[in-house]
CSV table of C-alpha atoms in Angstrom, one decimal:
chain,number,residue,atom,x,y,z
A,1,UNK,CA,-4.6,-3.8,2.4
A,2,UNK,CA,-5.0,-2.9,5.9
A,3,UNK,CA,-3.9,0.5,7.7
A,4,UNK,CA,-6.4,2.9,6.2
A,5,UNK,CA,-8.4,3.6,9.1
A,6,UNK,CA,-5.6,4.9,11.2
A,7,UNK,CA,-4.3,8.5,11.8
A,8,UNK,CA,-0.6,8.3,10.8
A,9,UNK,CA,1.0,12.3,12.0
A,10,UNK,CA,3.6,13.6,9.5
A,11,UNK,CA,6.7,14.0,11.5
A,12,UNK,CA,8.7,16.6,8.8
A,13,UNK,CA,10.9,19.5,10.5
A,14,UNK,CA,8.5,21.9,8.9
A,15,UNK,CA,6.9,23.3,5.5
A,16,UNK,CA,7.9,21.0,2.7
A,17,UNK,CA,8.2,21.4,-0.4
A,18,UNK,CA,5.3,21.9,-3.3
A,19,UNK,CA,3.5,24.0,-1.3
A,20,UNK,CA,2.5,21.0,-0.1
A,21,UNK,CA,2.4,18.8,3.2
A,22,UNK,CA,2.3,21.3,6.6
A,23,UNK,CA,1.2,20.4,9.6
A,24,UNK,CA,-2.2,21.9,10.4
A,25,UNK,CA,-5.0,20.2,13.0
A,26,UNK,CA,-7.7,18.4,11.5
A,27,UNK,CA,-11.8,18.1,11.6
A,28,UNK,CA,-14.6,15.9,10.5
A,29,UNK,CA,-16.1,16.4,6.8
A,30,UNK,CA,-19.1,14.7,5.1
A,31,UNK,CA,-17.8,12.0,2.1
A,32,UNK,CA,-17.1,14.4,-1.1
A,33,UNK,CA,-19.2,14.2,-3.5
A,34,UNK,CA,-17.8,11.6,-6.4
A,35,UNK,CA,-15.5,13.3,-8.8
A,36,UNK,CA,-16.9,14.0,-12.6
A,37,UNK,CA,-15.4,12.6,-15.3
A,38,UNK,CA,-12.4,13.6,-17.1
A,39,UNK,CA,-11.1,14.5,-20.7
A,40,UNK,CA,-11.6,12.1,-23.2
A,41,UNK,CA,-13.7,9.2,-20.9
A,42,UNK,CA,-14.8,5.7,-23.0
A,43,UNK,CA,-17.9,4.9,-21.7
A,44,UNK,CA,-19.2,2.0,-24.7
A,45,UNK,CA,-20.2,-1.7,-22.6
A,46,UNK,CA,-18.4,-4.3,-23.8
A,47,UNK,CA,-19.9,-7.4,-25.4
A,48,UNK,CA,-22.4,-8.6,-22.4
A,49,UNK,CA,-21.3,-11.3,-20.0
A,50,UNK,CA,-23.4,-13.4,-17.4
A,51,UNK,CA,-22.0,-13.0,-14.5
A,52,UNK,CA,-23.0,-16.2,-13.2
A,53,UNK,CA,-21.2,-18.1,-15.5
A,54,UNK,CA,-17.8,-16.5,-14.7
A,55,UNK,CA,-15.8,-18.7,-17.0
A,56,UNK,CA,-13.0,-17.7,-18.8
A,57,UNK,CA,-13.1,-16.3,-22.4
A,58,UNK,CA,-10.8,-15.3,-24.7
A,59,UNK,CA,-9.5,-14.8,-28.1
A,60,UNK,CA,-7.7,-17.1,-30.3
A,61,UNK,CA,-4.5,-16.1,-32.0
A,62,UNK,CA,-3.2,-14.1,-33.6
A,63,UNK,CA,-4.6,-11.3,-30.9
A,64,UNK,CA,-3.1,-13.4,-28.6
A,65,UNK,CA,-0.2,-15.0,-29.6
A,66,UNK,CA,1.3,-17.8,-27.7
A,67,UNK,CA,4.6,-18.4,-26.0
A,68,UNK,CA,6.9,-21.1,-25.4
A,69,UNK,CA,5.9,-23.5,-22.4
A,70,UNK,CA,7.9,-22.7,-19.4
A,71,UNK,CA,8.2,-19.4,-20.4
A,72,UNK,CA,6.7,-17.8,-16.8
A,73,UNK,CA,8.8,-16.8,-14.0
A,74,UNK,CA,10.0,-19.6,-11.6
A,75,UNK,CA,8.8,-18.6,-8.1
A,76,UNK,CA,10.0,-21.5,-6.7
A,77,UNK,CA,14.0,-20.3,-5.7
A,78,UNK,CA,14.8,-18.0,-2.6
A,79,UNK,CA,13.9,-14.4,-3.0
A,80,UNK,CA,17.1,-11.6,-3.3
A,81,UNK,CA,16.5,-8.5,-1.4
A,82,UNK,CA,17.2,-5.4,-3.7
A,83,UNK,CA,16.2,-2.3,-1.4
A,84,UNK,CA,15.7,-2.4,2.3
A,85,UNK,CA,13.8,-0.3,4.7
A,86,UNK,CA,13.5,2.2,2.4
A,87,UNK,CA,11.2,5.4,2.9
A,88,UNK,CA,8.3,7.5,1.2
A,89,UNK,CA,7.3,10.9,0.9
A,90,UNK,CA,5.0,10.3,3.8
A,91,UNK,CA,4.9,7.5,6.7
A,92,UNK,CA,1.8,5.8,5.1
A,93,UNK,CA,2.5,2.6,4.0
A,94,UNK,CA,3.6,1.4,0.4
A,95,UNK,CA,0.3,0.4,-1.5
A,96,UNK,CA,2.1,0.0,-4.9
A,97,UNK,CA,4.9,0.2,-7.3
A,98,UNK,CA,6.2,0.1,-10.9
A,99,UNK,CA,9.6,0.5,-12.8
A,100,UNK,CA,10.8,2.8,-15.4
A,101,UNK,CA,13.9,0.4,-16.2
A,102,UNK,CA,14.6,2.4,-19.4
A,103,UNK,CA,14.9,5.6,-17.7
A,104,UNK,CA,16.2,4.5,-14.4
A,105,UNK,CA,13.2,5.2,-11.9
A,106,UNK,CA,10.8,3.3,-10.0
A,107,UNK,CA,7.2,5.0,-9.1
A,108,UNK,CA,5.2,4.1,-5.9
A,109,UNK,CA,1.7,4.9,-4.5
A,110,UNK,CA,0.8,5.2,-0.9
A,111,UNK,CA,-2.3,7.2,0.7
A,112,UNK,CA,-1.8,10.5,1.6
A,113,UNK,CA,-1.0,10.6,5.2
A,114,UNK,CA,-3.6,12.2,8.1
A,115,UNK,CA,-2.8,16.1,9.2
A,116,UNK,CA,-1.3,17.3,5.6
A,117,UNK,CA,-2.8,19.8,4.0
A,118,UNK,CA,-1.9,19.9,0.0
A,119,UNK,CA,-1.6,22.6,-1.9
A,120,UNK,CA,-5.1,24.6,-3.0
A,121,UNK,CA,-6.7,23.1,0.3
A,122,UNK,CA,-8.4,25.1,2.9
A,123,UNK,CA,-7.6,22.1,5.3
A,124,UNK,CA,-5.8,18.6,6.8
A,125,UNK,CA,-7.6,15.6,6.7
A,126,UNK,CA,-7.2,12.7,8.6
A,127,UNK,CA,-5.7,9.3,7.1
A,128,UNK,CA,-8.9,7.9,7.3
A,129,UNK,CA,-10.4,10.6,5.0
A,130,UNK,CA,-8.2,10.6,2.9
A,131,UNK,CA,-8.4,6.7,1.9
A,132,UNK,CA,-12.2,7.7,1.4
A,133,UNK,CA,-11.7,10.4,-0.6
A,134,UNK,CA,-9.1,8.6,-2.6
A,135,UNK,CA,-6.4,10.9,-2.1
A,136,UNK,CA,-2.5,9.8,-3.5
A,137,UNK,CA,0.9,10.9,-3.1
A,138,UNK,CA,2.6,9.3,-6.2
A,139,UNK,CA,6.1,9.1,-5.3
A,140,UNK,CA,9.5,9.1,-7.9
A,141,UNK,CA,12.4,7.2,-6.9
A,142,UNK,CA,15.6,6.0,-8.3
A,143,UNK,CA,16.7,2.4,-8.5
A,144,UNK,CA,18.6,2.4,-5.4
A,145,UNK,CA,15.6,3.6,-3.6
A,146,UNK,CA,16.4,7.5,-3.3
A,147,UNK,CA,13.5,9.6,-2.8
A,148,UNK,CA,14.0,11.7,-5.7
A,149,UNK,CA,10.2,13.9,-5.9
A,150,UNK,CA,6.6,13.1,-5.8
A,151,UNK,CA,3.0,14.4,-7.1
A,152,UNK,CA,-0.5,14.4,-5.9
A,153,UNK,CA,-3.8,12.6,-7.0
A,154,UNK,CA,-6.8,13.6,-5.4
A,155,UNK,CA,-10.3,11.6,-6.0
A,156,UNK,CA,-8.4,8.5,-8.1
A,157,UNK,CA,-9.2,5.5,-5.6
A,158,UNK,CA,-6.8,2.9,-2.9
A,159,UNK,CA,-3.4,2.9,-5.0
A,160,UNK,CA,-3.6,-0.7,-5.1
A,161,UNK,CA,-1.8,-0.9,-8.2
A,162,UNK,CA,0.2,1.1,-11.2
A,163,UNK,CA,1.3,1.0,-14.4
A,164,UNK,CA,4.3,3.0,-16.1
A,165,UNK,CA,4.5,3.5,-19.8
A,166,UNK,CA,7.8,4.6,-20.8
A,167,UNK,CA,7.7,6.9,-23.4
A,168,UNK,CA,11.3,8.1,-24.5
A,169,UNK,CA,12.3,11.4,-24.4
A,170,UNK,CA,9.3,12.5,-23.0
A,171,UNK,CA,7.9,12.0,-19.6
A,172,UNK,CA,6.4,8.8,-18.8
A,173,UNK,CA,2.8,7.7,-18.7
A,174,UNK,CA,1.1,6.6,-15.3
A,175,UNK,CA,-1.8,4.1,-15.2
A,176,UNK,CA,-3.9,4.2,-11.8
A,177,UNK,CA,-7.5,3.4,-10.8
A,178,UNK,CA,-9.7,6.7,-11.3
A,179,UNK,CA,-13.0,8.0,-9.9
A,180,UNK,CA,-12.9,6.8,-6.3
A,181,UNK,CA,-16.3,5.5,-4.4
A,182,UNK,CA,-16.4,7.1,-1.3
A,183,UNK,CA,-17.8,4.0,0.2
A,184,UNK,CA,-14.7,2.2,-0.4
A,185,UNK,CA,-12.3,4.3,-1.4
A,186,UNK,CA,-11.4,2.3,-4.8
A,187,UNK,CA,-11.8,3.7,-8.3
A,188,UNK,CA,-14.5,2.8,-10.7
A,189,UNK,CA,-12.4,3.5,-13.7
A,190,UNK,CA,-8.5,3.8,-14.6
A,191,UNK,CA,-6.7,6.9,-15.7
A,192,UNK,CA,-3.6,7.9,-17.1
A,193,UNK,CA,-1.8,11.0,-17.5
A,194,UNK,CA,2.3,12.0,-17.4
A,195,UNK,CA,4.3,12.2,-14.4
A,196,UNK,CA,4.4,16.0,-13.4
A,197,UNK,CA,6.5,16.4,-10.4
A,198,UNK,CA,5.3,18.4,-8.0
A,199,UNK,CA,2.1,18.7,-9.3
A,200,UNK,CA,-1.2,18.5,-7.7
A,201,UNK,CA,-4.1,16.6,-9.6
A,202,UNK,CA,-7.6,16.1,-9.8
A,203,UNK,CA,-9.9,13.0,-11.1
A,204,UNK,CA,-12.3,15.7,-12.4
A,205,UNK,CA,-9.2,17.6,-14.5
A,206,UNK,CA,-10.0,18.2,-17.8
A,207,UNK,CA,-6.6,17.0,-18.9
A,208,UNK,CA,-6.6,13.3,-17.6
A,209,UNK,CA,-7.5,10.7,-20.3
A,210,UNK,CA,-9.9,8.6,-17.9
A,211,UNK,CA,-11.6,5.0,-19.5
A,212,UNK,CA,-14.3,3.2,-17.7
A,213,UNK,CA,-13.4,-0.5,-19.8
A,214,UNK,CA,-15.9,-2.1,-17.1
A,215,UNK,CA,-18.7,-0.2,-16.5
A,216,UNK,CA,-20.5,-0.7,-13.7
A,217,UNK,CA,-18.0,-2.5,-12.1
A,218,UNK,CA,-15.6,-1.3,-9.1
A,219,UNK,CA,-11.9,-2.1,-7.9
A,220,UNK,CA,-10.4,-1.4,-11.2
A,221,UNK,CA,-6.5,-2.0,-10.9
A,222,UNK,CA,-3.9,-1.6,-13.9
A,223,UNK,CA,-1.0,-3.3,-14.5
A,224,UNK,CA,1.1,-2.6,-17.7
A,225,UNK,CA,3.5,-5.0,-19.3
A,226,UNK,CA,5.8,-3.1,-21.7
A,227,UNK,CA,7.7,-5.6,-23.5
A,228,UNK,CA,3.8,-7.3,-25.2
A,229,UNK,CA,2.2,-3.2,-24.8
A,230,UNK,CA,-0.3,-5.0,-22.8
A,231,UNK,CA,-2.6,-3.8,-19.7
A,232,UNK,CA,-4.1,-6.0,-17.5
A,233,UNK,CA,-7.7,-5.1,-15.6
A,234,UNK,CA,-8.4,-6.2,-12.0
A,235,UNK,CA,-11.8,-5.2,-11.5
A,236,UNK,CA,-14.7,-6.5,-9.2
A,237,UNK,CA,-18.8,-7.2,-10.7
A,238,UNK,CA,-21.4,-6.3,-9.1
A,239,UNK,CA,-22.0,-9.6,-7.9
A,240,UNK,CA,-18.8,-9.5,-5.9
A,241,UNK,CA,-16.8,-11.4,-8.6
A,242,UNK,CA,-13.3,-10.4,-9.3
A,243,UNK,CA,-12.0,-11.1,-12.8
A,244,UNK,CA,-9.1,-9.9,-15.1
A,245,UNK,CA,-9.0,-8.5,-18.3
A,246,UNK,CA,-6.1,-8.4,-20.7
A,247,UNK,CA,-6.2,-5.4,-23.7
A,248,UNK,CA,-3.5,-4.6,-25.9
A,249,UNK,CA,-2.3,-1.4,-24.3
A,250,UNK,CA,-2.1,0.8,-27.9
A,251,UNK,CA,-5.8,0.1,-28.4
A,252,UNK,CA,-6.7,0.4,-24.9
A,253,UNK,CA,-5.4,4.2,-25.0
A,254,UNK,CA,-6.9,5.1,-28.2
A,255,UNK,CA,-10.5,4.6,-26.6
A,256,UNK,CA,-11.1,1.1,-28.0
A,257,UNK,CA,-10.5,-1.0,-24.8
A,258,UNK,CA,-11.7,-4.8,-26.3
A,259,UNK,CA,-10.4,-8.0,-24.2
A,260,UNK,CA,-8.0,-10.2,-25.7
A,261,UNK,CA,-8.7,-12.5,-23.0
A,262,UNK,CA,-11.5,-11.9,-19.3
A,263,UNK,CA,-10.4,-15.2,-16.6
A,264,UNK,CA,-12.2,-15.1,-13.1
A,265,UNK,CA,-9.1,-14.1,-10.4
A,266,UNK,CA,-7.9,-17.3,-8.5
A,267,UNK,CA,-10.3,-17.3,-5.3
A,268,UNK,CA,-8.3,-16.5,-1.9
A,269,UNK,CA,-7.5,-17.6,1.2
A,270,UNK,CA,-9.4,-17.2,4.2
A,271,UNK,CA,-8.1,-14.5,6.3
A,272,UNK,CA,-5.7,-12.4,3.1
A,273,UNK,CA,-6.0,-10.2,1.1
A,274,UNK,CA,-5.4,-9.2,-2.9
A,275,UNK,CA,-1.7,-7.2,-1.9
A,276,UNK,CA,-0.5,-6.7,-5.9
A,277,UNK,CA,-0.7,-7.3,-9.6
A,278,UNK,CA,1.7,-7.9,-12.5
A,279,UNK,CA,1.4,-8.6,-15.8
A,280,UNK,CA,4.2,-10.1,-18.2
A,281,UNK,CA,3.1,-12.2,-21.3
A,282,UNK,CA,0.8,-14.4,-21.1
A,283,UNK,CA,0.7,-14.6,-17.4
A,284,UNK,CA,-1.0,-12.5,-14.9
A,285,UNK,CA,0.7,-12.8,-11.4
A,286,UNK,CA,-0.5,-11.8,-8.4
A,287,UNK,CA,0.7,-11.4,-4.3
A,288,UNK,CA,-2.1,-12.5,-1.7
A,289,UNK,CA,-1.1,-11.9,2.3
A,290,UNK,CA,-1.6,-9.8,5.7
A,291,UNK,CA,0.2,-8.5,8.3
A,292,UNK,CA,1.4,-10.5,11.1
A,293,UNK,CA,-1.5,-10.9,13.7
A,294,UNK,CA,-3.5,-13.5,15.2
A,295,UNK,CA,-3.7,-16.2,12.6
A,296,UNK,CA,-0.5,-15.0,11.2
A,297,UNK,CA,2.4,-15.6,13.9
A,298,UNK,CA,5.6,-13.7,12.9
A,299,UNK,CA,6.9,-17.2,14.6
A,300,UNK,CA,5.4,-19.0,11.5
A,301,UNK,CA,6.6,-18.9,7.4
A,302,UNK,CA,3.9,-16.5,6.7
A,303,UNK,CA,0.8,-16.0,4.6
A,304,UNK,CA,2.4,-14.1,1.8
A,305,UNK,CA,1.9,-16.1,-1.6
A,306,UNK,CA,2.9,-15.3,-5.1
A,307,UNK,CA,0.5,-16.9,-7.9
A,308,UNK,CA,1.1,-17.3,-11.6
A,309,UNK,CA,-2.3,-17.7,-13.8
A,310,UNK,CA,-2.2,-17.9,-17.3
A,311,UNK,CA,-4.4,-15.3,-19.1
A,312,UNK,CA,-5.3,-17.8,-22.2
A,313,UNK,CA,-7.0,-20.2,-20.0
A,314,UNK,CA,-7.4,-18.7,-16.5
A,315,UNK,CA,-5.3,-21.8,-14.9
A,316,UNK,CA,-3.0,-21.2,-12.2
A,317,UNK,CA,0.7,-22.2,-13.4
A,318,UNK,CA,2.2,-22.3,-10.0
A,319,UNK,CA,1.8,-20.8,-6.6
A,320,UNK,CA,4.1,-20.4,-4.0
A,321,UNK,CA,4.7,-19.1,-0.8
A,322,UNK,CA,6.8,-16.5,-0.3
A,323,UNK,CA,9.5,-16.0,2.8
A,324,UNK,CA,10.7,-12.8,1.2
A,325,UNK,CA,11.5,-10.4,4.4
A,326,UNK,CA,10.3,-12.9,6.6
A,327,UNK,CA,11.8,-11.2,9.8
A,328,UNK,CA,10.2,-7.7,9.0
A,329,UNK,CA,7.7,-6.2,11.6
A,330,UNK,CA,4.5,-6.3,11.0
A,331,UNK,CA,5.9,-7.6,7.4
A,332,UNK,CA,2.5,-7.0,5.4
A,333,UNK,CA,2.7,-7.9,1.6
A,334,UNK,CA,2.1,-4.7,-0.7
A,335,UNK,CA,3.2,-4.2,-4.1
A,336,UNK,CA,4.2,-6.1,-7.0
A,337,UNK,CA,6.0,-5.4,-10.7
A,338,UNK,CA,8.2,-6.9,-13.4
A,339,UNK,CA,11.7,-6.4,-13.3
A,340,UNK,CA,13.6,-7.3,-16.1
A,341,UNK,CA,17.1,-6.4,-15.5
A,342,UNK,CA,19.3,-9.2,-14.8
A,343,UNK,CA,16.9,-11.0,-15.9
A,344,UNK,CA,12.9,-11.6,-15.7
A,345,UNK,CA,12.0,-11.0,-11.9
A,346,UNK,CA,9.3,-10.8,-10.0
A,347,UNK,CA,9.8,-7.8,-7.4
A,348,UNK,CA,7.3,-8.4,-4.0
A,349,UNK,CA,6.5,-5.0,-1.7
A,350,UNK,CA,6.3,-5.5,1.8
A,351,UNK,CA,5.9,-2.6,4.5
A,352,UNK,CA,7.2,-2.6,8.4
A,353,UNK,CA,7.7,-0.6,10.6
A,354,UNK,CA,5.7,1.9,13.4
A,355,UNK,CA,2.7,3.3,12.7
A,356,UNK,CA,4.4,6.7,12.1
A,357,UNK,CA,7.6,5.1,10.8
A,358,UNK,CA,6.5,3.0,7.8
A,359,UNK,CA,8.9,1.7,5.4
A,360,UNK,CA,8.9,-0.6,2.6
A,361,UNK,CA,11.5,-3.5,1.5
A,362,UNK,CA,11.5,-5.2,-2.1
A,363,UNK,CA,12.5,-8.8,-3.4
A,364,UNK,CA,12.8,-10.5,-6.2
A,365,UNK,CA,12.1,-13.9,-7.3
A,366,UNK,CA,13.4,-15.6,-10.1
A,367,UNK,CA,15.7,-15.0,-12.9
């Protein structure tokens, strides 16, 4: 996802709310020191792997049960727009987003932006700071895209994707990458915790439930699929490899975080970029893309793609491309969830917009 490197000025009318963003000038720091770990952290390998190999595994029913053929959503139909030009806490762009259908919300990540200074800091930071330092604005909407509140995450990694578990009468559960390298700025391990508004949080707080379900590994991304209670793992080897991992999301949370199924991720294109992750069944999807640059004419269809791979064998079902918000400026791809209202859709993010004017637009395909 591009953007991080650039200074992107918070443009509110004054001291918002939470204590929180004010403008304030900015100065150079050394890379933080990595955050510790948190509350209840699962640190047990998992059954070893070669990592050459890379070839799908996984585990026969009834773990896995399996579904109906054709039972994965049809990509291949125009895309409807549901929310356009809509805006975030801050003018960062959108890195990712997840719905609470049940209780009528959807959640989105984006990097805190450059000269805010949070609430408990001494400081601003700049944009480019804070993608190192993995620092979050977690942002509440409702499902016409109102901007309803927001919290913080400080430490937890990019934001590149998220998972929601609805939890009712109670306040839902968030699944983010956790424990950001400074080198990257991506988490080496996922945590999850309950949407606080207003609240301000840190990887090293004792009350996060953090799980490291690949150690050793970085780039770990969750994606939750409510209707199975399944979580699906993005995560990157050491030997530059990306893979995903499917758990059942029950036994995941109570520390014991075994694969049902571990398939290499599709390889990409030349020139894109990994943009989102969803999960629903069986079948993993995922959005691949950049902006619009040299090599990507906003005269051409675009490099946006949608891909379906099924988790029991690590095939790719279908793959499309994607005109979704085709005439959006710079019209990068970011973001991608379930939506299964009106039936089973899959919802694509993509940003436009100046700079210091960022706003996102979703669509969905299928149903």
């Amino acid at each position: 996802m591009t953007g991080i490197g650039r200074r992107e000025l918070l443009r509110f009318g004054g001291a918002a709310v939470l204590g929180g963003p004010v403008l304030l000038t900015g100065r150079a720091e050394a890379a933080p020191r990595p955050p510790g770990p948190g509350g209840v952290p699962y640190d047990a390998p998992l059954p070893d792997k070669k990592p050459a190999a890379d070839v799908p595994t996984v585990k026969p029913a009834p773990a896995f049960p399996a579904r109906a053929p054709g039972d994965w959503i049809d990509l291949t139909g125009p895309a409807e727009p549901l929310l356009l030009k809509k805006r975030l806490t801050h003018f960062s762009v959108l890195q990712s987003f997840a719905f609470d259908e049940a209780a009528g919300y959807i959640y989105a990540l984006q990097i805190v932006q450059g000269g805010v200074r949070l609430k408990g800091e001494g400081r601003t930071y700049s944009h480019a700071q804070r993608a190192s330092r993995g620092d979050l604005c977690l942002n509440r909407l409702t499902m016409s895209g109102k901007l309803k509140d927001r919290m913080f995450l400080k430490g937890f990694g990019h934001g590149g994707t998220l998972g929601v578990q609805h939890r009712p009468g109670k306040a839902p559960l968030l699944w983010t990458e956790w424990d950001v390298n400074p080198a990257s700025g991506y988490g080496r391990g996922i945590a999850r915790f309950p949407y606080a508004p207003n609240r301000v949080l840190r990887a090293d707080d004792r009350a996060l439930r953090t799980y490291r379900p690949q150690p050793g590994t970085t780039k770990n991304q969750p994606a939750v699929d409510m209707t199975t209670r399944r979580l699906l793992l993005r995560y990157r080897r050491p030997t530059g490899v990306y893979r995903y991992a499917l758990y059942d999301l029950d036994d995941f949370g109570a520390g014991s975080p075994k694969p049902l199924a571990d398939v290499a991720q599709p390889l990409l294109r030349k020139g894109v970029f990994h943009q989102g992750l969803a999960l629903s069944g069986n079948y993993a999807y995922q959005l691949t893309g950049s902006p619009y640059g040299p090599g990507n004419p906003a005269s051409g269809p675009g490099n946006a793609r949608l891909t379906c791979v099924d988790m029991r064998s690590g095939a790719i079902v279908q793959e499309v491309r994607t005109r979704a918000g085709q005439k959006l400026h710079p019209r990068e791809p970011e973001g991608l969830a379930v939506l299964h209202r009106g039936g089973e859709r899959l919802v694509a993010g993509f940003t436009s917009g100046k700079v210091n004017r960022r706003r996102f637009s979703l669509y969905a395909h299928g149903g």
